[in-house]
């Protein structure tokens, strides 16, 4: 049985991925790490350690000591926050990835790496509907530039050193367990909390802003599916497009109103509007479907019902 390390286990993706990986591979085989403490189920359901991925010495010791075979590196500064601290965000996003790629190159036991990319690798000169896998890529955000550079490094380490690194260009991810932090697609999570807490929401994107989104269970399933796929089937070694559903704030508002009829929304676009306007509205994921069987189960209606129920439970309302 492989030993698996998750970096960023307290984050939006990590806090759900760790639980799923532990169910599949056994708690003792999934080593959760983060720069900070994680939710109780993550810290108690198997090994957990506070670890800074920027510290390459600590990282390599951990990987050797625990005989790690697979690494999921999820720690990153997201798009909105990265615009506020560009040089720091660049350093964190790039240096952490380089540390992981170097470790995977040096330590023979490390067989596979997962690293998330994003729709942010695209920019305003990219075709915005049904954006193909191979397209013009001129990202205008620090986050997008770091993800595009990261993709090129992943491809480079695969070709040059045979490092088996796998990646998805996630669309916006919608989840109820852990809130995202500092992203442009975060509105699509915040809107549910505010609908339940205050029956009103101040949206930082305009009503017609269409972005691709995916419900977290679909994202977790896709991530593990890609990592479990037979290596010989994979034709993309930068990062796979995965689509999801194109959603606007107005559509989410209307869907939530089916259950909270008095829910009102005001639109006050901020600096993140320009970021959203530079990203695809929908993404062509044909290659992911062919290579390793990507499929999406949840649509807007199903997702909205689950989000509202779960958040109501969580907030005890
Ligand atoms: N969801 C991310 C963000 O908004 C994009 O990958 O920053």
PDB file of C-alpha atoms and ligand atoms in Angstrom:
ATOM      1  CA  UNK A   1       0.000   0.000   0.000  1.00  0.00           C
ATOM      2  CA  UNK A   2       1.378   3.432  -0.950  1.00  0.00           C
ATOM      3  CA  UNK A   3       1.993   6.067   1.690  1.00  0.00           C
ATOM      4  CA  UNK A   4       0.412   9.338   0.645  1.00  0.00           C
ATOM      5  CA  UNK A   5       1.283  12.856   1.756  1.00  0.00           C
ATOM      6  CA  UNK A   6      -1.160  15.751   1.419  1.00  0.00           C
ATOM      7  CA  UNK A   7       0.238  19.281   1.681  1.00  0.00           C
ATOM      8  CA  UNK A   8      -2.439  21.889   2.388  1.00  0.00           C
ATOM      9  CA  UNK A   9      -4.644  19.453   4.310  1.00  0.00           C
ATOM     10  CA  UNK A  10      -6.466  22.254   6.142  1.00  0.00           C
ATOM     11  CA  UNK A  11      -7.509  23.964   2.920  1.00  0.00           C
ATOM     12  CA  UNK A  12     -10.659  23.882   0.812  1.00  0.00           C
ATOM     13  CA  UNK A  13      -9.572  20.881  -1.285  1.00  0.00           C
ATOM     14  CA  UNK A  14      -7.241  19.215   1.210  1.00  0.00           C
ATOM     15  CA  UNK A  15      -9.756  18.948   4.049  1.00  0.00           C
ATOM     16  CA  UNK A  16     -12.040  16.862   1.817  1.00  0.00           C
ATOM     17  CA  UNK A  17      -9.398  14.991  -0.157  1.00  0.00           C
ATOM     18  CA  UNK A  18      -7.708  13.665   3.004  1.00  0.00           C
ATOM     19  CA  UNK A  19     -10.980  12.178   4.248  1.00  0.00           C
ATOM     20  CA  UNK A  20     -11.630  10.445   0.923  1.00  0.00           C
ATOM     21  CA  UNK A  21      -8.050   9.179   0.584  1.00  0.00           C
ATOM     22  CA  UNK A  22      -8.153   7.763   4.123  1.00  0.00           C
ATOM     23  CA  UNK A  23     -11.359   5.940   3.320  1.00  0.00           C
ATOM     24  CA  UNK A  24      -9.787   4.384   0.255  1.00  0.00           C
ATOM     25  CA  UNK A  25      -6.277   3.644   1.472  1.00  0.00           C
ATOM     26  CA  UNK A  26      -6.612   3.484   5.275  1.00  0.00           C
ATOM     27  CA  UNK A  27      -6.044   6.305   7.760  1.00  0.00           C
ATOM     28  CA  UNK A  28      -2.512   5.290   8.666  1.00  0.00           C
ATOM     29  CA  UNK A  29      -1.330   5.584   5.041  1.00  0.00           C
ATOM     30  CA  UNK A  30      -2.448   9.178   4.479  1.00  0.00           C
ATOM     31  CA  UNK A  31      -0.131  11.777   6.044  1.00  0.00           C
ATOM     32  CA  UNK A  32      -1.891  15.120   6.286  1.00  0.00           C
ATOM     33  CA  UNK A  33       0.253  18.247   6.593  1.00  0.00           C
ATOM     34  CA  UNK A  34      -0.370  21.971   6.608  1.00  0.00           C
ATOM     35  CA  UNK A  35       1.350  25.130   7.752  1.00  0.00           C
ATOM     36  CA  UNK A  36      -1.403  25.460  10.352  1.00  0.00           C
ATOM     37  CA  UNK A  37      -3.647  23.210  12.448  1.00  0.00           C
ATOM     38  CA  UNK A  38      -6.366  21.428  10.473  1.00  0.00           C
ATOM     39  CA  UNK A  39     -10.016  20.566  11.293  1.00  0.00           C
ATOM     40  CA  UNK A  40     -10.305  17.918  14.076  1.00  0.00           C
ATOM     41  CA  UNK A  41     -11.275  15.062  11.734  1.00  0.00           C
ATOM     42  CA  UNK A  42      -8.104  15.645   9.689  1.00  0.00           C
ATOM     43  CA  UNK A  43      -5.863  15.781  12.744  1.00  0.00           C
ATOM     44  CA  UNK A  44      -7.473  12.777  14.415  1.00  0.00           C
ATOM     45  CA  UNK A  45      -8.324  10.489  11.469  1.00  0.00           C
ATOM     46  CA  UNK A  46      -4.675   9.607  10.758  1.00  0.00           C
ATOM     47  CA  UNK A  47      -1.193  11.088  10.962  1.00  0.00           C
ATOM     48  CA  UNK A  48      -1.053  14.895  10.891  1.00  0.00           C
ATOM     49  CA  UNK A  49       1.908  17.230  11.114  1.00  0.00           C
ATOM     50  CA  UNK A  50       2.372  20.979  10.894  1.00  0.00           C
ATOM     51  CA  UNK A  51       4.886  21.375   8.072  1.00  0.00           C
ATOM     52  CA  UNK A  52       6.051  24.266   5.897  1.00  0.00           C
ATOM     53  CA  UNK A  53       6.481  23.137   2.275  1.00  0.00           C
ATOM     54  CA  UNK A  54       8.828  26.098   1.746  1.00  0.00           C
ATOM     55  CA  UNK A  55      11.306  24.423   4.109  1.00  0.00           C
ATOM     56  CA  UNK A  56      12.935  21.951   1.724  1.00  0.00           C
ATOM     57  CA  UNK A  57      15.018  20.242   4.429  1.00  0.00           C
ATOM     58  CA  UNK A  58      12.041  19.572   6.685  1.00  0.00           C
ATOM     59  CA  UNK A  59      10.110  18.407   3.610  1.00  0.00           C
ATOM     60  CA  UNK A  60      12.690  15.855   2.491  1.00  0.00           C
ATOM     61  CA  UNK A  61      13.134  14.513   6.036  1.00  0.00           C
ATOM     62  CA  UNK A  62       9.415  14.018   6.364  1.00  0.00           C
ATOM     63  CA  UNK A  63       9.167  12.237   3.016  1.00  0.00           C
ATOM     64  CA  UNK A  64      12.043   9.879   3.754  1.00  0.00           C
ATOM     65  CA  UNK A  65      11.016   9.205   7.378  1.00  0.00           C
ATOM     66  CA  UNK A  66       7.470   8.290   6.416  1.00  0.00           C
ATOM     67  CA  UNK A  67       8.398   6.460   3.215  1.00  0.00           C
ATOM     68  CA  UNK A  68       6.075   8.626   1.134  1.00  0.00           C
ATOM     69  CA  UNK A  69       5.171   7.298  -2.334  1.00  0.00           C
ATOM     70  CA  UNK A  70       2.608   9.855  -3.495  1.00  0.00           C
ATOM     71  CA  UNK A  71       2.390  13.594  -2.840  1.00  0.00           C
ATOM     72  CA  UNK A  72      -0.627  15.866  -3.299  1.00  0.00           C
ATOM     73  CA  UNK A  73       0.680  19.433  -3.123  1.00  0.00           C
ATOM     74  CA  UNK A  74      -2.341  21.701  -2.700  1.00  0.00           C
ATOM     75  CA  UNK A  75      -0.919  24.725  -0.878  1.00  0.00           C
ATOM     76  CA  UNK A  76      -1.159  27.986  -2.852  1.00  0.00           C
ATOM     77  CA  UNK A  77      -2.032  31.674  -2.649  1.00  0.00           C
ATOM     78  CA  UNK A  78      -5.245  32.149  -4.681  1.00  0.00           C
ATOM     79  CA  UNK A  79      -5.958  34.756  -7.351  1.00  0.00           C
ATOM     80  CA  UNK A  80      -7.427  37.637  -5.337  1.00  0.00           C
ATOM     81  CA  UNK A  81      -4.908  37.456  -2.500  1.00  0.00           C
ATOM     82  CA  UNK A  82      -2.010  37.077  -4.929  1.00  0.00           C
ATOM     83  CA  UNK A  83      -2.868  40.438  -6.528  1.00  0.00           C
ATOM     84  CA  UNK A  84      -2.414  42.102  -3.130  1.00  0.00           C
ATOM     85  CA  UNK A  85       1.037  40.594  -2.494  1.00  0.00           C
ATOM     86  CA  UNK A  86       2.373  39.718  -5.951  1.00  0.00           C
ATOM     87  CA  UNK A  87       6.010  38.949  -5.214  1.00  0.00           C
ATOM     88  CA  UNK A  88       5.255  36.946  -2.063  1.00  0.00           C
ATOM     89  CA  UNK A  89       2.535  34.972  -3.863  1.00  0.00           C
ATOM     90  CA  UNK A  90       4.867  34.226  -6.760  1.00  0.00           C
ATOM     91  CA  UNK A  91       7.529  33.008  -4.345  1.00  0.00           C
ATOM     92  CA  UNK A  92       5.171  30.805  -2.355  1.00  0.00           C
ATOM     93  CA  UNK A  93       3.441  29.286  -5.385  1.00  0.00           C
ATOM     94  CA  UNK A  94       6.614  28.662  -7.371  1.00  0.00           C
ATOM     95  CA  UNK A  95       9.171  27.736  -4.701  1.00  0.00           C
ATOM     96  CA  UNK A  96       6.819  25.244  -3.080  1.00  0.00           C
ATOM     97  CA  UNK A  97       6.227  23.490  -6.405  1.00  0.00           C
ATOM     98  CA  UNK A  98       9.947  23.455  -7.196  1.00  0.00           C
ATOM     99  CA  UNK A  99      10.656  21.909  -3.773  1.00  0.00           C
ATOM    100  CA  UNK A 100       8.184  19.142  -4.507  1.00  0.00           C
ATOM    101  CA  UNK A 101       9.439  18.488  -8.038  1.00  0.00           C
ATOM    102  CA  UNK A 102      13.034  18.312  -6.802  1.00  0.00           C
ATOM    103  CA  UNK A 103      12.125  15.891  -4.010  1.00  0.00           C
ATOM    104  CA  UNK A 104      10.185  13.722  -6.468  1.00  0.00           C
ATOM    105  CA  UNK A 105      13.200  13.715  -8.767  1.00  0.00           C
ATOM    106  CA  UNK A 106      15.667  12.833  -5.996  1.00  0.00           C
ATOM    107  CA  UNK A 107      13.742  10.348  -3.849  1.00  0.00           C
ATOM    108  CA  UNK A 108      13.153   7.161  -5.771  1.00  0.00           C
ATOM    109  CA  UNK A 109      10.276   6.018  -3.522  1.00  0.00           C
ATOM    110  CA  UNK A 110       8.174   9.017  -4.580  1.00  0.00           C
ATOM    111  CA  UNK A 111       6.287   7.621  -7.548  1.00  0.00           C
ATOM    112  CA  UNK A 112       3.589  10.219  -8.242  1.00  0.00           C
ATOM    113  CA  UNK A 113       2.826  13.862  -7.597  1.00  0.00           C
ATOM    114  CA  UNK A 114      -0.456  15.749  -7.902  1.00  0.00           C
ATOM    115  CA  UNK A 115      -0.393  19.520  -8.297  1.00  0.00           C
ATOM    116  CA  UNK A 116      -3.429  21.651  -9.107  1.00  0.00           C
ATOM    117  CA  UNK A 117      -3.483  24.155 -11.923  1.00  0.00           C
ATOM    118  CA  UNK A 118      -6.451  26.382 -12.721  1.00  0.00           C
ATOM    119  CA  UNK A 119      -8.565  28.063 -15.396  1.00  0.00           C
ATOM    120  CA  UNK A 120      -6.489  31.092 -14.358  1.00  0.00           C
ATOM    121  CA  UNK A 121      -3.764  29.953 -16.781  1.00  0.00           C
ATOM    122  CA  UNK A 122      -5.903  31.464 -19.532  1.00  0.00           C
ATOM    123  CA  UNK A 123      -6.224  35.179 -20.196  1.00  0.00           C
ATOM    124  CA  UNK A 124      -8.184  37.767 -22.145  1.00  0.00           C
ATOM    125  CA  UNK A 125      -6.701  36.710 -25.490  1.00  0.00           C
ATOM    126  CA  UNK A 126      -7.940  33.123 -25.040  1.00  0.00           C
ATOM    127  CA  UNK A 127     -11.158  32.021 -26.679  1.00  0.00           C
ATOM    128  CA  UNK A 128     -13.603  32.188 -23.750  1.00  0.00           C
ATOM    129  CA  UNK A 129     -16.235  29.620 -24.664  1.00  0.00           C
ATOM    130  CA  UNK A 130     -15.413  25.941 -24.725  1.00  0.00           C
ATOM    131  CA  UNK A 131     -11.751  26.843 -24.253  1.00  0.00           C
ATOM    132  CA  UNK A 132      -9.632  24.048 -25.738  1.00  0.00           C
ATOM    133  CA  UNK A 133      -6.801  22.228 -23.966  1.00  0.00           C
ATOM    134  CA  UNK A 134      -4.287  23.926 -26.229  1.00  0.00           C
ATOM    135  CA  UNK A 135      -5.093  27.610 -26.501  1.00  0.00           C
ATOM    136  CA  UNK A 136      -3.468  31.025 -26.359  1.00  0.00           C
ATOM    137  CA  UNK A 137      -2.316  31.510 -22.760  1.00  0.00           C
ATOM    138  CA  UNK A 138      -1.605  35.057 -21.642  1.00  0.00           C
ATOM    139  CA  UNK A 139      -2.761  35.188 -17.998  1.00  0.00           C
ATOM    140  CA  UNK A 140      -2.983  38.668 -16.465  1.00  0.00           C
ATOM    141  CA  UNK A 141      -2.881  37.670 -12.794  1.00  0.00           C
ATOM    142  CA  UNK A 142       0.103  36.706 -10.645  1.00  0.00           C
ATOM    143  CA  UNK A 143      -1.761  33.549  -9.706  1.00  0.00           C
ATOM    144  CA  UNK A 144      -2.365  32.656 -13.360  1.00  0.00           C
ATOM    145  CA  UNK A 145       1.240  33.375 -14.310  1.00  0.00           C
ATOM    146  CA  UNK A 146       2.431  31.131 -11.462  1.00  0.00           C
ATOM    147  CA  UNK A 147       0.075  28.333 -12.517  1.00  0.00           C
ATOM    148  CA  UNK A 148       1.141  28.558 -16.166  1.00  0.00           C
ATOM    149  CA  UNK A 149       4.823  28.560 -15.213  1.00  0.00           C
ATOM    150  CA  UNK A 150       4.086  25.637 -12.873  1.00  0.00           C
ATOM    151  CA  UNK A 151       2.478  23.679 -15.695  1.00  0.00           C
ATOM    152  CA  UNK A 152       5.533  24.181 -17.843  1.00  0.00           C
ATOM    153  CA  UNK A 153       7.791  22.997 -14.976  1.00  0.00           C
ATOM    154  CA  UNK A 154       5.629  19.900 -14.449  1.00  0.00           C
ATOM    155  CA  UNK A 155       5.862  19.053 -18.135  1.00  0.00           C
ATOM    156  CA  UNK A 156       9.611  19.714 -18.036  1.00  0.00           C
ATOM    157  CA  UNK A 157      10.216  17.414 -15.043  1.00  0.00           C
ATOM    158  CA  UNK A 158       8.138  14.705 -16.711  1.00  0.00           C
ATOM    159  CA  UNK A 159      10.056  14.892 -19.987  1.00  0.00           C
ATOM    160  CA  UNK A 160      13.513  15.529 -18.618  1.00  0.00           C
ATOM    161  CA  UNK A 161      13.553  13.447 -15.422  1.00  0.00           C
ATOM    162  CA  UNK A 162      10.575  11.097 -15.767  1.00  0.00           C
ATOM    163  CA  UNK A 163       8.789  12.586 -12.724  1.00  0.00           C
ATOM    164  CA  UNK A 164       5.189  11.345 -12.869  1.00  0.00           C
ATOM    165  CA  UNK A 165       3.405  14.585 -12.034  1.00  0.00           C
ATOM    166  CA  UNK A 166      -0.316  14.846 -12.735  1.00  0.00           C
ATOM    167  CA  UNK A 167      -2.447  17.949 -12.756  1.00  0.00           C
ATOM    168  CA  UNK A 168      -5.934  19.372 -13.318  1.00  0.00           C
ATOM    169  CA  UNK A 169      -6.917  22.881 -14.333  1.00  0.00           C
ATOM    170  CA  UNK A 170      -9.637  23.220 -11.713  1.00  0.00           C
ATOM    171  CA  UNK A 171     -12.528  25.536 -12.423  1.00  0.00           C
ATOM    172  CA  UNK A 172     -14.057  27.345  -9.417  1.00  0.00           C
ATOM    173  CA  UNK A 173     -14.651  24.789  -6.665  1.00  0.00           C
ATOM    174  CA  UNK A 174     -17.829  24.930  -4.601  1.00  0.00           C
ATOM    175  CA  UNK A 175     -17.850  23.213  -1.209  1.00  0.00           C
ATOM    176  CA  UNK A 176     -19.373  23.469   2.258  1.00  0.00           C
ATOM    177  CA  UNK A 177     -16.742  21.917   4.517  1.00  0.00           C
ATOM    178  CA  UNK A 178     -13.924  24.460   4.360  1.00  0.00           C
ATOM    179  CA  UNK A 179     -14.264  27.902   2.810  1.00  0.00           C
ATOM    180  CA  UNK A 180     -11.761  28.941   0.154  1.00  0.00           C
ATOM    181  CA  UNK A 181      -9.724  32.022   0.854  1.00  0.00           C
ATOM    182  CA  UNK A 182      -8.835  34.883  -1.423  1.00  0.00           C
ATOM    183  CA  UNK A 183     -10.027  33.475  -4.742  1.00  0.00           C
ATOM    184  CA  UNK A 184     -12.138  35.046  -7.484  1.00  0.00           C
ATOM    185  CA  UNK A 185     -14.600  32.163  -7.589  1.00  0.00           C
ATOM    186  CA  UNK A 186     -15.134  32.330  -3.785  1.00  0.00           C
ATOM    187  CA  UNK A 187     -18.360  34.281  -4.286  1.00  0.00           C
ATOM    188  CA  UNK A 188     -20.000  31.003  -5.303  1.00  0.00           C
ATOM    189  CA  UNK A 189     -19.329  29.633  -1.811  1.00  0.00           C
ATOM    190  CA  UNK A 190     -19.938  32.834   0.179  1.00  0.00           C
ATOM    191  CA  UNK A 191     -23.336  33.304  -1.452  1.00  0.00           C
ATOM    192  CA  UNK A 192     -24.697  30.168   0.261  1.00  0.00           C
ATOM    193  CA  UNK A 193     -23.507  31.207   3.732  1.00  0.00           C
ATOM    194  CA  UNK A 194     -24.902  34.718   3.369  1.00  0.00           C
ATOM    195  CA  UNK A 195     -28.200  33.425   1.981  1.00  0.00           C
ATOM    196  CA  UNK A 196     -28.634  31.336   5.123  1.00  0.00           C
ATOM    197  CA  UNK A 197     -27.252  33.862   7.620  1.00  0.00           C
ATOM    198  CA  UNK A 198     -28.760  37.107   6.293  1.00  0.00           C
ATOM    199  CA  UNK A 199     -30.970  36.260   3.285  1.00  0.00           C
ATOM    200  CA  UNK A 200     -28.924  38.823   1.371  1.00  0.00           C
ATOM    201  CA  UNK A 201     -25.546  38.925  -0.334  1.00  0.00           C
ATOM    202  CA  UNK A 202     -23.242  41.667  -1.655  1.00  0.00           C
ATOM    203  CA  UNK A 203     -21.651  40.051  -4.683  1.00  0.00           C
ATOM    204  CA  UNK A 204     -18.182  41.165  -5.762  1.00  0.00           C
ATOM    205  CA  UNK A 205     -18.813  40.032  -9.356  1.00  0.00           C
ATOM    206  CA  UNK A 206     -21.445  41.366 -11.753  1.00  0.00           C
ATOM    207  CA  UNK A 207     -24.662  39.406 -12.277  1.00  0.00           C
ATOM    208  CA  UNK A 208     -23.854  38.084 -15.744  1.00  0.00           C
ATOM    209  CA  UNK A 209     -20.289  36.934 -14.991  1.00  0.00           C
ATOM    210  CA  UNK A 210     -20.166  33.384 -16.267  1.00  0.00           C
ATOM    211  CA  UNK A 211     -17.425  31.107 -14.924  1.00  0.00           C
ATOM    212  CA  UNK A 212     -16.945  27.338 -14.962  1.00  0.00           C
ATOM    213  CA  UNK A 213     -17.600  25.751 -11.552  1.00  0.00           C
ATOM    214  CA  UNK A 214     -17.432  22.244 -10.127  1.00  0.00           C
ATOM    215  CA  UNK A 215     -18.964  20.801  -6.951  1.00  0.00           C
ATOM    216  CA  UNK A 216     -16.278  19.465  -4.616  1.00  0.00           C
ATOM    217  CA  UNK A 217     -17.341  15.774  -4.697  1.00  0.00           C
ATOM    218  CA  UNK A 218     -16.840  15.813  -8.483  1.00  0.00           C
ATOM    219  CA  UNK A 219     -13.467  17.524  -8.073  1.00  0.00           C
ATOM    220  CA  UNK A 220     -12.267  15.031  -5.443  1.00  0.00           C
ATOM    221  CA  UNK A 221     -13.396  12.103  -7.568  1.00  0.00           C
ATOM    222  CA  UNK A 222     -11.632  13.514 -10.644  1.00  0.00           C
ATOM    223  CA  UNK A 223      -8.419  14.104  -8.693  1.00  0.00           C
ATOM    224  CA  UNK A 224      -8.222  10.547  -7.370  1.00  0.00           C
ATOM    225  CA  UNK A 225      -9.286   9.113 -10.730  1.00  0.00           C
ATOM    226  CA  UNK A 226      -6.429  10.946 -12.452  1.00  0.00           C
ATOM    227  CA  UNK A 227      -3.938   9.771  -9.818  1.00  0.00           C
ATOM    228  CA  UNK A 228      -5.120   6.168 -10.125  1.00  0.00           C
ATOM    229  CA  UNK A 229      -5.154   6.195 -13.943  1.00  0.00           C
ATOM    230  CA  UNK A 230      -2.738   3.978 -15.807  1.00  0.00           C
ATOM    231  CA  UNK A 231       0.238   6.179 -16.667  1.00  0.00           C
ATOM    232  CA  UNK A 232       0.330   4.889 -20.244  1.00  0.00           C
ATOM    233  CA  UNK A 233      -3.125   6.380 -20.887  1.00  0.00           C
ATOM    234  CA  UNK A 234      -2.113   9.932 -19.989  1.00  0.00           C
ATOM    235  CA  UNK A 235      -1.299  12.176 -22.927  1.00  0.00           C
ATOM    236  CA  UNK A 236      -1.151  15.502 -21.064  1.00  0.00           C
ATOM    237  CA  UNK A 237       1.755  16.148 -18.696  1.00  0.00           C
ATOM    238  CA  UNK A 238       1.155  19.829 -18.116  1.00  0.00           C
ATOM    239  CA  UNK A 239      -2.433  19.915 -16.783  1.00  0.00           C
ATOM    240  CA  UNK A 240      -5.811  18.617 -17.950  1.00  0.00           C
ATOM    241  CA  UNK A 241      -8.752  20.919 -18.694  1.00  0.00           C
ATOM    242  CA  UNK A 242     -11.792  19.881 -16.663  1.00  0.00           C
ATOM    243  CA  UNK A 243     -15.054  21.641 -17.322  1.00  0.00           C
ATOM    244  CA  UNK A 244     -17.840  21.617 -14.815  1.00  0.00           C
ATOM    245  CA  UNK A 245     -20.822  23.913 -15.239  1.00  0.00           C
ATOM    246  CA  UNK A 246     -20.900  27.541 -16.363  1.00  0.00           C
ATOM    247  CA  UNK A 247     -22.677  29.573 -13.709  1.00  0.00           C
ATOM    248  CA  UNK A 248     -23.407  33.282 -13.225  1.00  0.00           C
ATOM    249  CA  UNK A 249     -24.185  34.986  -9.889  1.00  0.00           C
ATOM    250  CA  UNK A 250     -27.709  35.677 -11.199  1.00  0.00           C
ATOM    251  CA  UNK A 251     -28.286  31.961 -11.866  1.00  0.00           C
ATOM    252  CA  UNK A 252     -27.072  31.019  -8.387  1.00  0.00           C
ATOM    253  CA  UNK A 253     -29.281  33.700  -6.863  1.00  0.00           C
ATOM    254  CA  UNK A 254     -32.321  32.334  -8.688  1.00  0.00           C
ATOM    255  CA  UNK A 255     -31.559  28.724  -7.730  1.00  0.00           C
ATOM    256  CA  UNK A 256     -31.116  29.605  -4.038  1.00  0.00           C
ATOM    257  CA  UNK A 257     -34.361  31.613  -4.139  1.00  0.00           C
ATOM    258  CA  UNK A 258     -36.221  28.374  -4.885  1.00  0.00           C
ATOM    259  CA  UNK A 259     -35.514  27.443  -1.267  1.00  0.00           C
ATOM    260  CA  UNK A 260     -35.060  30.870   0.330  1.00  0.00           C
ATOM    261  CA  UNK A 261     -37.624  32.991  -1.542  1.00  0.00           C
ATOM    262  CA  UNK A 262     -36.704  36.252   0.206  1.00  0.00           C
ATOM    263  CA  UNK A 263     -33.014  35.973  -0.659  1.00  0.00           C
ATOM    264  CA  UNK A 264     -31.794  39.249  -2.187  1.00  0.00           C
ATOM    265  CA  UNK A 265     -28.521  40.108  -3.905  1.00  0.00           C
ATOM    266  CA  UNK A 266     -26.694  43.360  -4.624  1.00  0.00           C
ATOM    267  CA  UNK A 267     -23.926  43.587  -7.170  1.00  0.00           C
ATOM    268  CA  UNK A 268     -20.830  45.571  -6.212  1.00  0.00           C
ATOM    269  CA  UNK A 269     -18.046  44.345  -8.518  1.00  0.00           C
ATOM    270  CA  UNK A 270     -14.526  44.977  -7.189  1.00  0.00           C
ATOM    271  CA  UNK A 271     -11.030  44.324  -8.589  1.00  0.00           C
ATOM    272  CA  UNK A 272     -11.880  40.644  -9.009  1.00  0.00           C
ATOM    273  CA  UNK A 273     -14.313  41.470 -11.831  1.00  0.00           C
ATOM    274  CA  UNK A 274     -11.385  42.117 -14.210  1.00  0.00           C
ATOM    275  CA  UNK A 275      -9.871  38.779 -13.186  1.00  0.00           C
ATOM    276  CA  UNK A 276     -13.127  36.913 -13.821  1.00  0.00           C
ATOM    277  CA  UNK A 277     -13.567  38.678 -17.174  1.00  0.00           C
ATOM    278  CA  UNK A 278     -10.166  37.372 -18.272  1.00  0.00           C
ATOM    279  CA  UNK A 279     -11.021  33.716 -17.541  1.00  0.00           C
ATOM    280  CA  UNK A 280     -12.949  31.206 -19.695  1.00  0.00           C
ATOM    281  CA  UNK A 281     -16.726  30.936 -19.367  1.00  0.00           C
ATOM    282  CA  UNK A 282     -16.598  27.256 -20.222  1.00  0.00           C
ATOM    283  CA  UNK A 283     -13.853  24.735 -20.846  1.00  0.00           C
ATOM    284  CA  UNK A 284     -13.535  21.802 -23.254  1.00  0.00           C
ATOM    285  CA  UNK A 285     -12.529  18.705 -21.276  1.00  0.00           C
ATOM    286  CA  UNK A 286     -12.748  16.100 -24.042  1.00  0.00           C
ATOM    287  CA  UNK A 287      -9.183  14.895 -23.485  1.00  0.00           C
ATOM    288  CA  UNK A 288      -9.775  14.261 -19.743  1.00  0.00           C
ATOM    289  CA  UNK A 289     -12.881  12.262 -20.627  1.00  0.00           C
ATOM    290  CA  UNK A 290     -11.016  10.156 -23.182  1.00  0.00           C
ATOM    291  CA  UNK A 291      -7.753   9.636 -21.291  1.00  0.00           C
ATOM    292  CA  UNK A 292      -9.007   8.774 -17.798  1.00  0.00           C
ATOM    293  CA  UNK A 293     -12.799   8.966 -17.835  1.00  0.00           C
ATOM    294  CA  UNK A 294     -13.566  12.335 -16.266  1.00  0.00           C
ATOM    295  CA  UNK A 295     -17.277  12.854 -15.665  1.00  0.00           C
ATOM    296  CA  UNK A 296     -19.349  15.341 -13.756  1.00  0.00           C
ATOM    297  CA  UNK A 297     -22.279  14.151 -11.676  1.00  0.00           C
ATOM    298  CA  UNK A 298     -23.656  17.255  -9.986  1.00  0.00           C
ATOM    299  CA  UNK A 299     -25.549  20.037 -11.759  1.00  0.00           C
ATOM    300  CA  UNK A 300     -26.561  23.419 -10.368  1.00  0.00           C
ATOM    301  CA  UNK A 301     -29.845  22.195  -8.919  1.00  0.00           C
ATOM    302  CA  UNK A 302     -28.432  19.140  -7.118  1.00  0.00           C
ATOM    303  CA  UNK A 303     -25.470  21.083  -5.824  1.00  0.00           C
ATOM    304  CA  UNK A 304     -27.580  23.970  -4.504  1.00  0.00           C
ATOM    305  CA  UNK A 305     -29.820  21.625  -2.516  1.00  0.00           C
ATOM    306  CA  UNK A 306     -26.857  19.901  -0.878  1.00  0.00           C
ATOM    307  CA  UNK A 307     -24.998  23.159  -0.195  1.00  0.00           C
ATOM    308  CA  UNK A 308     -27.986  24.752   1.531  1.00  0.00           C
ATOM    309  CA  UNK A 309     -28.763  21.667   3.626  1.00  0.00           C
ATOM    310  CA  UNK A 310     -25.192  21.092   4.719  1.00  0.00           C
ATOM    311  CA  UNK A 311     -24.501  24.720   5.573  1.00  0.00           C
ATOM    312  CA  UNK A 312     -27.761  24.969   7.505  1.00  0.00           C
ATOM    313  CA  UNK A 313     -26.672  21.924   9.541  1.00  0.00           C
ATOM    314  CA  UNK A 314     -23.234  23.367  10.048  1.00  0.00           C
ATOM    315  CA  UNK A 315     -24.547  26.722  11.228  1.00  0.00           C
ATOM    316  CA  UNK A 316     -27.271  25.028  13.297  1.00  0.00           C
ATOM    317  CA  UNK A 317     -30.070  27.083  11.799  1.00  0.00           C
TER     318      UNK A 317
HETATM  319  N1  LIG B   1     -10.644  29.336  -7.685  1.00  0.00           N
HETATM  320  C1  LIG B   1      -9.392  29.969  -7.935  1.00  0.00           C
HETATM  321  C2  LIG B   1      -9.431  31.408  -7.642  1.00  0.00           C
HETATM  322  O1  LIG B   1     -10.488  31.984  -7.740  1.00  0.00           O
HETATM  323  C3  LIG B   1      -8.991  29.771  -9.351  1.00  0.00           C
HETATM  324  O2  LIG B   1      -8.340  28.587  -9.502  1.00  0.00           O
HETATM  325  O3  LIG B   1      -8.427  31.979  -7.369  1.00  0.00           O
END
